[in-house]
């Protein structure tokens, strides 16, 4: 049986697959509040011609709109790849309760720079379905070569 973290990571992987189909770097994210997914998003930097249109940024905007407030203190973010420093800082502003990511990003991941970008109360879980999350990325970049 799958645990809850894997279940929501599968939903994030579903979003990443949509990004892949759209020829976007395949990163997907969902935000969960009280056991319900309230935001689903994927990387849209090509489509929107916006380098800040990462999956996490889109998901934060959707979730705060849904909840009608700028804080996500009762929410959890699931993202297929480790957030970059920009997204980690945005998640810090949102004071999100928990961040769960799949594959590490050894080049741009926020933990390389400053783990304290997140809010001090935010808990972090890494490595959930990491192989699947990483495989999608490596398949994508292989196809690009
Ligand atoms: Zn980012």
GROMACS .gro file of N, CA, C and O in nm, residues 15 19 22 24-29 40-62 79 84 86-87 90:
model
  148
   15UNK      N    1   0.148   1.600  -1.288
   15UNK     CA    2   0.166   1.737  -1.338
   15UNK      C    3   0.297   1.749  -1.415
   15UNK      O    4   0.304   1.813  -1.519
   19UNK      N    5   0.392   1.873  -1.809
   19UNK     CA    6   0.498   1.965  -1.850
   19UNK      C    7   0.583   1.901  -1.959
   19UNK      O    8   0.614   1.964  -2.061
   22UNK      N    9   0.436   1.914  -2.288
   22UNK     CA   10   0.437   2.051  -2.336
   22UNK      C   11   0.577   2.100  -2.370
   22UNK      O   12   0.596   2.218  -2.398
   24UNK      N   13   0.819   2.136  -2.167
   24UNK     CA   14   0.872   2.217  -2.056
   24UNK      C   15   0.957   2.125  -1.969
   24UNK      O   16   0.929   2.005  -1.960
   25UNK      N   17   1.056   2.180  -1.901
   25UNK     CA   18   1.132   2.100  -1.804
   25UNK      C   19   1.031   2.038  -1.706
   25UNK      O   20   0.950   2.109  -1.647
   26UNK      N   21   1.030   1.903  -1.698
   26UNK     CA   22   0.920   1.836  -1.628
   26UNK      C   23   0.928   1.838  -1.475
   26UNK      O   24   0.978   1.746  -1.411
   27UNK      N   25   0.877   1.947  -1.421
   27UNK     CA   26   0.863   1.960  -1.276
   27UNK      C   27   0.716   1.986  -1.247
   27UNK      O   28   0.655   2.073  -1.310
   28UNK      N   29   0.660   1.910  -1.154
   28UNK     CA   30   0.520   1.927  -1.118
   28UNK      C   31   0.505   1.945  -0.969
   28UNK      O   32   0.589   1.900  -0.891
   29UNK      N   33   0.396   2.011  -0.928
   29UNK     CA   34   0.373   2.036  -0.786
   29UNK      C   35   0.224   2.032  -0.754
   29UNK      O   36   0.142   2.065  -0.838
   40UNK      N   37  -0.277   2.243  -0.833
   40UNK     CA   38  -0.195   2.154  -0.915
   40UNK      C   39  -0.129   2.241  -1.020
   40UNK      O   40  -0.197   2.320  -1.086
   41UNK      N   41   0.001   2.225  -1.039
   41UNK     CA   42   0.069   2.312  -1.135
   41UNK      C   43   0.193   2.244  -1.188
   41UNK      O   44   0.246   2.152  -1.127
   42UNK      N   45   0.237   2.292  -1.303
   42UNK     CA   46   0.364   2.245  -1.355
   42UNK      C   47   0.440   2.362  -1.415
   42UNK      O   48   0.385   2.470  -1.437
   43UNK      N   49   0.569   2.337  -1.436
   43UNK     CA   50   0.658   2.439  -1.489
   43UNK      C   51   0.606   2.492  -1.622
   43UNK      O   52   0.576   2.416  -1.712
   44UNK      N   53   0.595   2.624  -1.635
   44UNK     CA   54   0.544   2.686  -1.758
   44UNK      C   55   0.634   2.799  -1.805
   44UNK      O   56   0.586   2.897  -1.864
   45UNK      N   57   0.764   2.787  -1.781
   45UNK     CA   58   0.854   2.897  -1.814
   45UNK      C   59   0.858   2.925  -1.965
   45UNK      O   60   0.873   3.039  -2.006
   46UNK      N   61   0.843   2.818  -2.048
   46UNK     CA   62   0.845   2.838  -2.194
   46UNK      C   63   0.712   2.898  -2.239
   46UNK      O   64   0.709   2.997  -2.311
   47UNK      N   65   0.602   2.836  -2.197
   47UNK     CA   66   0.471   2.880  -2.242
   47UNK      C   67   0.443   3.025  -2.204
   47UNK      O   68   0.392   3.104  -2.284
   48UNK      N   69   0.478   3.062  -2.082
   48UNK     CA   70   0.450   3.198  -2.035
   48UNK      C   71   0.565   3.294  -2.063
   48UNK      O   72   0.556   3.413  -2.034
   49UNK      N   73   0.675   3.239  -2.118
   49UNK     CA   74   0.796   3.318  -2.142
   49UNK      C   75   0.833   3.396  -2.017
   49UNK      O   76   0.855   3.517  -2.019
   50UNK      N   77   0.835   3.323  -1.906
   50UNK     CA   78   0.858   3.385  -1.776
   50UNK      C   79   0.948   3.292  -1.694
   50UNK      O   80   0.907   3.182  -1.658
   51UNK      N   81   1.071   3.337  -1.667
   51UNK     CA   82   1.163   3.250  -1.594
   51UNK      C   83   1.120   3.224  -1.450
   51UNK      O   84   1.177   3.138  -1.383
   52UNK      N   85   1.019   3.297  -1.400
   52UNK     CA   86   0.974   3.272  -1.263
   52UNK      C   87   0.854   3.178  -1.258
   52UNK      O   88   0.802   3.150  -1.150
   53UNK      N   89   0.811   3.127  -1.375
   53UNK     CA   90   0.688   3.046  -1.379
   53UNK      C   91   0.713   2.899  -1.340
   53UNK      O   92   0.664   2.807  -1.405
   54UNK      N   93   0.789   2.880  -1.234
   54UNK     CA   94   0.814   2.744  -1.185
   54UNK      C   95   0.685   2.684  -1.127
   54UNK      O   96   0.596   2.757  -1.085
   55UNK      N   97   0.681   2.552  -1.124
   55UNK     CA   98   0.563   2.480  -1.074
   55UNK      C   99   0.523   2.530  -0.935
   55UNK      O  100   0.404   2.553  -0.907
   56UNK      N  101   0.622   2.547  -0.848
   56UNK     CA  102   0.592   2.586  -0.709
   56UNK      C  103   0.529   2.725  -0.704
   56UNK      O  104   0.436   2.749  -0.627
   57UNK      N  105   0.580   2.818  -0.786
   57UNK     CA  106   0.528   2.955  -0.786
   57UNK      C  107   0.381   2.955  -0.830
   57UNK      O  108   0.297   3.023  -0.771
   58UNK      N  109   0.353   2.878  -0.937
   58UNK     CA  110   0.215   2.870  -0.987
   58UNK      C  111   0.125   2.810  -0.879
   58UNK      O  112   0.012   2.855  -0.859
   59UNK      N  113   0.174   2.706  -0.814
   59UNK     CA  114   0.093   2.637  -0.713
   59UNK      C  115   0.065   2.727  -0.593
   59UNK      O  116  -0.046   2.728  -0.540
   60UNK      N  117   0.165   2.805  -0.552
   60UNK     CA  118   0.146   2.897  -0.439
   60UNK      C  119   0.035   2.997  -0.472
   60UNK      O  120  -0.057   3.021  -0.392
   61UNK      N  121   0.041   3.055  -0.592
   61UNK     CA  122  -0.060   3.154  -0.633
   61UNK      C  123  -0.199   3.092  -0.635
   61UNK      O  124  -0.296   3.150  -0.586
   62UNK      N  125  -0.208   2.970  -0.690
   62UNK     CA  126  -0.339   2.902  -0.696
   62UNK      C  127  -0.392   2.875  -0.555
   62UNK      O  128  -0.511   2.893  -0.529
   79UNK      N  129   0.648   1.847  -0.450
   79UNK     CA  130   0.710   1.886  -0.578
   79UNK      C  131   0.810   1.778  -0.619
   79UNK      O  132   0.877   1.720  -0.534
   84UNK      N  133   1.417   2.550  -0.611
   84UNK     CA  134   1.532   2.640  -0.626
   84UNK      C  135   1.523   2.747  -0.516
   84UNK      O  136   1.422   2.757  -0.447
   86UNK      N  137   1.467   3.065  -0.536
   86UNK     CA  138   1.353   3.156  -0.556
   86UNK      C  139   1.225   3.096  -0.498
   86UNK      O  140   1.151   3.162  -0.424
   87UNK      N  141   1.200   2.970  -0.532
   87UNK     CA  142   1.077   2.905  -0.485
   87UNK      C  143   1.083   2.881  -0.334
   87UNK      O  144   0.982   2.895  -0.265
   90UNK      N  145   0.988   3.196  -0.172
   90UNK     CA  146   0.843   3.219  -0.184
   90UNK      C  147   0.766   3.130  -0.087
   90UNK      O  148   0.671   3.174  -0.022
   0.00000   0.00000   0.00000
